[in-house]
Amino acid sequence: MPIERIAGPDDPRVAAYRSVSDPELVRSLGVFVAEGRLIVQRVIGDGRYVFDSALVSEAAYRSLAPALEAMSLRAPIYVCDAGDFFGITGHDLHRGCLALVLRPPPTAVVDVMARARTLVVLEAVTNADNVGGVFRNAAAFGADAVLLSPTCCDPLYRKAIRTSMGAALRVPFARTGEWPAVISTIRALGFAIVALTPRGPSE
């Protein structure tokens, strides 16, 4: 596991971390951001994910070192002063821990529906906290998967992952481009559909 201590916020080795506040730029790099020790530990514990690199404070490194060493990571682990996070990312990250993780290939809608008995479907939920909260509840209540309409927030956006307490990394999901026609497909597969909306009146 290569440990590299950075020289400060302008160190070119951590240039990719300057993009963490821009979700579209992060996606274009083919990664997602895991923020905080709990989330990074859950990524480490899930063999489906591959680290690109991690940026940690001294305290976070000491906390995560046993798990990182157990993985035999080849990805670099950059250690910085806690105060450097703001200069690198533009955010004052008190958790002292970020990782860039390779984004997995998208799951096909048919595969998600074929394996599910209980399916949560989200339409136009654009708030990252709300998406994260739905994933957290989906995991708590044993839902098998989440299906998202085209305009939903990315579940692998760092704030959605953080709010979900890592559930967005565990609950399978897929994004459909056939909206709202996919609802008819779901019904044809034998699902009983129950709809909830904050709008009123609704039919």
Short mmCIF file of C-alpha atoms in Angstrom, two decimals:
data_model
loop_
_atom_site.label_atom_id
_atom_site.label_comp_id
_atom_site.label_asym_id
_atom_site.label_seq_id
_atom_site.Cartn_x
_atom_site.Cartn_y
_atom_site.Cartn_z
CA MET A 1 0.00 0.00 0.00
CA PRO A 2 1.86 3.13 -1.19
CA ILE A 3 1.67 5.93 1.40
CA GLU A 4 2.56 9.37 0.08
CA ARG A 5 2.69 12.52 2.19
CA ILE A 6 1.73 15.57 0.20
CA ALA A 7 3.54 18.89 0.38
CA GLY A 8 0.43 21.06 0.65
CA PRO A 9 -2.74 22.10 -1.17
CA ASP A 10 -0.90 22.79 -4.44
CA ASP A 11 0.70 19.34 -4.64
CA PRO A 12 -0.04 18.07 -8.19
CA ARG A 13 -0.54 14.51 -6.97
CA VAL A 14 -3.91 15.43 -5.47
CA ALA A 15 -5.14 17.57 -8.38
CA ALA A 16 -8.12 15.24 -8.97
CA TYR A 17 -9.47 16.08 -5.51
CA ARG A 18 -10.01 19.68 -6.57
CA SER A 19 -13.00 18.45 -8.59
CA VAL A 20 -14.96 16.89 -5.72
CA SER A 21 -17.45 19.77 -5.52
CA ASP A 22 -18.37 19.39 -9.21
CA PRO A 23 -20.44 16.18 -9.64
CA GLU A 24 -20.37 16.29 -13.45
CA LEU A 25 -16.60 16.65 -13.51
CA VAL A 26 -16.24 13.79 -11.04
CA ARG A 27 -18.43 11.59 -13.25
CA SER A 28 -16.37 12.52 -16.31
CA LEU A 29 -13.30 11.16 -14.51
CA GLY A 30 -15.02 7.79 -14.15
CA VAL A 31 -15.03 7.88 -10.36
CA PHE A 32 -17.25 8.67 -7.41
CA VAL A 33 -16.29 10.27 -4.10
CA ALA A 34 -16.49 8.38 -0.82
CA GLU A 35 -16.44 10.85 2.07
CA GLY A 36 -15.85 10.02 5.72
CA ARG A 37 -14.37 7.05 7.53
CA LEU A 38 -17.63 5.08 7.74
CA ILE A 39 -18.25 5.32 4.00
CA VAL A 40 -14.66 4.52 3.10
CA GLN A 41 -14.72 1.51 5.43
CA ARG A 42 -17.87 0.27 3.70
CA VAL A 43 -16.23 0.68 0.31
CA ILE A 44 -13.22 -1.26 1.57
CA GLY A 45 -15.49 -4.03 2.85
CA ASP A 46 -17.31 -4.42 -0.47
CA GLY A 47 -15.27 -6.31 -3.03
CA ARG A 48 -17.17 -4.79 -5.95
CA TYR A 49 -15.38 -1.45 -5.71
CA VAL A 50 -11.87 -0.48 -6.79
CA PHE A 51 -9.99 2.41 -5.20
CA ASP A 52 -8.35 5.00 -7.42
CA SER A 53 -6.76 6.79 -4.44
CA ALA A 54 -7.52 8.13 -0.97
CA LEU A 55 -6.77 11.46 0.71
CA VAL A 56 -6.69 11.29 4.49
CA SER A 57 -5.55 13.23 7.52
CA GLU A 58 -3.08 11.66 9.94
CA ALA A 59 -5.91 10.78 12.35
CA ALA A 60 -8.05 9.22 9.61
CA TYR A 61 -5.09 7.23 8.33
CA ARG A 62 -4.42 5.78 11.78
CA SER A 63 -8.09 4.80 12.05
CA LEU A 64 -8.29 3.22 8.60
CA ALA A 65 -4.81 1.70 8.39
CA PRO A 66 -5.79 -1.84 9.49
CA ALA A 67 -8.58 -2.04 6.89
CA LEU A 68 -6.43 -0.48 4.17
CA GLU A 69 -3.56 -2.85 4.87
CA ALA A 70 -5.89 -5.85 4.81
CA MET A 71 -6.92 -4.90 1.28
CA SER A 72 -3.33 -4.85 0.02
CA LEU A 73 -4.19 -1.72 -1.94
CA ARG A 74 -2.03 -0.68 -4.84
CA ALA A 75 -3.79 2.67 -5.11
CA PRO A 76 -1.92 5.57 -3.50
CA ILE A 77 -2.96 6.82 -0.08
CA TYR A 78 -2.18 10.53 0.23
CA VAL A 79 -1.72 11.82 3.78
CA CYS A 80 -2.16 15.54 4.39
CA ASP A 81 -2.55 17.98 7.25
CA ALA A 82 -6.19 18.35 8.30
CA GLY A 83 -6.04 22.03 7.36
CA ASP A 84 -5.09 21.22 3.78
CA PHE A 85 -8.51 19.82 2.89
CA PHE A 86 -10.02 23.28 2.39
CA GLY A 87 -7.20 24.39 0.11
CA ILE A 88 -7.46 21.21 -1.97
CA THR A 89 -11.23 20.71 -2.19
CA GLY A 90 -12.72 24.08 -1.29
CA HIS A 91 -14.54 22.41 1.62
CA ASP A 92 -13.62 22.20 5.29
CA LEU A 93 -13.91 18.43 5.65
CA HIS A 94 -13.90 17.69 9.38
CA ARG A 95 -14.06 13.93 8.71
CA GLY A 96 -10.55 14.10 7.26
CA CYS A 97 -11.12 11.36 4.73
CA LEU A 98 -11.92 11.20 1.02
CA ALA A 99 -11.46 8.45 -1.54
CA LEU A 100 -11.88 8.40 -5.29
CA VAL A 101 -13.42 5.08 -6.29
CA LEU A 102 -13.82 3.74 -9.82
CA ARG A 103 -17.44 4.02 -10.89
CA PRO A 104 -18.91 0.58 -11.66
CA PRO A 105 -20.63 -0.06 -15.00
CA PRO A 106 -24.34 0.86 -14.94
CA THR A 107 -26.73 -1.96 -14.12
CA ALA A 108 -29.31 -2.77 -16.77
CA VAL A 109 -32.92 -2.04 -15.84
CA VAL A 110 -34.03 -5.54 -16.87
CA ASP A 111 -31.44 -7.09 -14.56
CA VAL A 112 -32.58 -4.99 -11.60
CA MET A 113 -36.24 -5.86 -12.15
CA ALA A 114 -35.57 -9.56 -12.78
CA ARG A 115 -33.87 -10.01 -9.41
CA ALA A 116 -36.26 -7.88 -7.33
CA ARG A 117 -39.37 -8.74 -5.38
CA THR A 118 -39.66 -5.27 -3.83
CA LEU A 119 -38.67 -2.34 -6.01
CA VAL A 120 -38.53 1.35 -5.06
CA VAL A 121 -39.11 3.69 -8.02
CA LEU A 122 -38.11 7.37 -7.84
CA GLU A 123 -39.39 10.03 -10.23
CA ALA A 124 -37.57 13.37 -10.55
CA VAL A 125 -36.07 13.29 -7.05
CA THR A 126 -33.22 15.75 -7.56
CA ASN A 127 -32.21 16.48 -3.97
CA ALA A 128 -29.17 14.41 -2.91
CA ASP A 129 -30.31 14.19 0.72
CA ASN A 130 -33.72 12.85 -0.34
CA VAL A 131 -32.17 10.26 -2.65
CA GLY A 132 -29.75 9.21 0.07
CA GLY A 133 -32.59 8.98 2.58
CA VAL A 134 -34.60 6.74 0.25
CA PHE A 135 -31.64 4.38 -0.17
CA ARG A 136 -31.13 4.26 3.59
CA ASN A 137 -34.78 3.34 4.08
CA ALA A 138 -34.72 0.88 1.18
CA ALA A 139 -31.88 -0.96 2.91
CA ALA A 140 -33.60 -0.82 6.30
CA PHE A 141 -36.87 -2.26 4.96
CA GLY A 142 -35.28 -4.90 2.76
CA ALA A 143 -36.10 -3.47 -0.66
CA ASP A 144 -34.21 -5.34 -3.37
CA ALA A 145 -33.43 -2.44 -5.70
CA VAL A 146 -34.12 1.18 -6.63
CA LEU A 147 -35.14 2.33 -10.11
CA LEU A 148 -34.57 5.99 -11.01
CA SER A 149 -36.20 8.17 -13.64
CA PRO A 150 -33.86 10.14 -15.96
CA THR A 151 -33.91 13.33 -13.88
CA CYS A 152 -33.13 11.81 -10.46
CA CYS A 153 -29.97 12.76 -8.61
CA ASP A 154 -27.05 10.37 -9.00
CA PRO A 155 -27.06 7.96 -6.01
CA LEU A 156 -23.25 7.88 -6.20
CA TYR A 157 -22.99 11.65 -5.66
CA ARG A 158 -20.94 12.03 -2.47
CA LYS A 159 -23.70 13.76 -0.51
CA ALA A 160 -26.26 11.10 -1.46
CA ILE A 161 -23.85 8.35 -0.40
CA ARG A 162 -23.13 10.12 2.88
CA THR A 163 -26.83 10.65 3.69
CA SER A 164 -27.58 7.03 2.83
CA MET A 165 -24.94 5.91 5.36
CA GLY A 166 -23.41 3.87 2.56
CA ALA A 167 -26.68 2.16 1.54
CA ALA A 168 -26.35 3.64 -1.97
CA LEU A 169 -23.25 1.46 -2.31
CA ARG A 170 -25.13 -1.71 -1.33
CA VAL A 171 -28.67 -1.47 -2.70
CA PRO A 172 -28.70 -2.24 -6.46
CA PHE A 173 -30.05 0.53 -8.67
CA ALA A 174 -30.58 1.38 -12.32
CA ARG A 175 -31.58 4.47 -14.25
CA THR A 176 -34.24 4.12 -16.93
CA GLY A 177 -34.55 6.22 -20.08
CA GLU A 178 -38.03 4.85 -20.80
CA TRP A 179 -40.06 7.06 -18.54
CA PRO A 180 -42.94 6.71 -17.73
CA ALA A 181 -43.36 3.69 -20.05
CA VAL A 182 -41.27 1.56 -17.71
CA ILE A 183 -44.14 1.64 -15.20
CA SER A 184 -46.19 -0.51 -17.57
CA THR A 185 -43.27 -2.94 -17.79
CA ILE A 186 -43.08 -3.13 -14.00
CA ARG A 187 -46.81 -3.83 -13.80
CA ALA A 188 -46.58 -6.49 -16.51
CA LEU A 189 -43.91 -8.29 -14.44
CA GLY A 190 -46.47 -8.76 -11.67
CA PHE A 191 -45.50 -5.99 -9.27
CA ALA A 192 -48.31 -4.40 -7.28
CA ILE A 193 -47.75 -0.65 -7.62
CA VAL A 194 -48.25 1.75 -4.73
CA ALA A 195 -47.59 5.44 -5.48
CA LEU A 196 -46.81 8.25 -3.06
CA THR A 197 -46.48 11.94 -3.88
CA PRO A 198 -46.26 15.20 -1.90
CA ARG A 199 -48.48 16.90 -4.48
CA GLY A 200 -52.14 17.30 -3.75
CA PRO A 201 -54.64 16.61 -5.04
CA SER A 202 -53.29 13.68 -7.04
CA GLU A 203 -54.97 10.75 -8.74
#
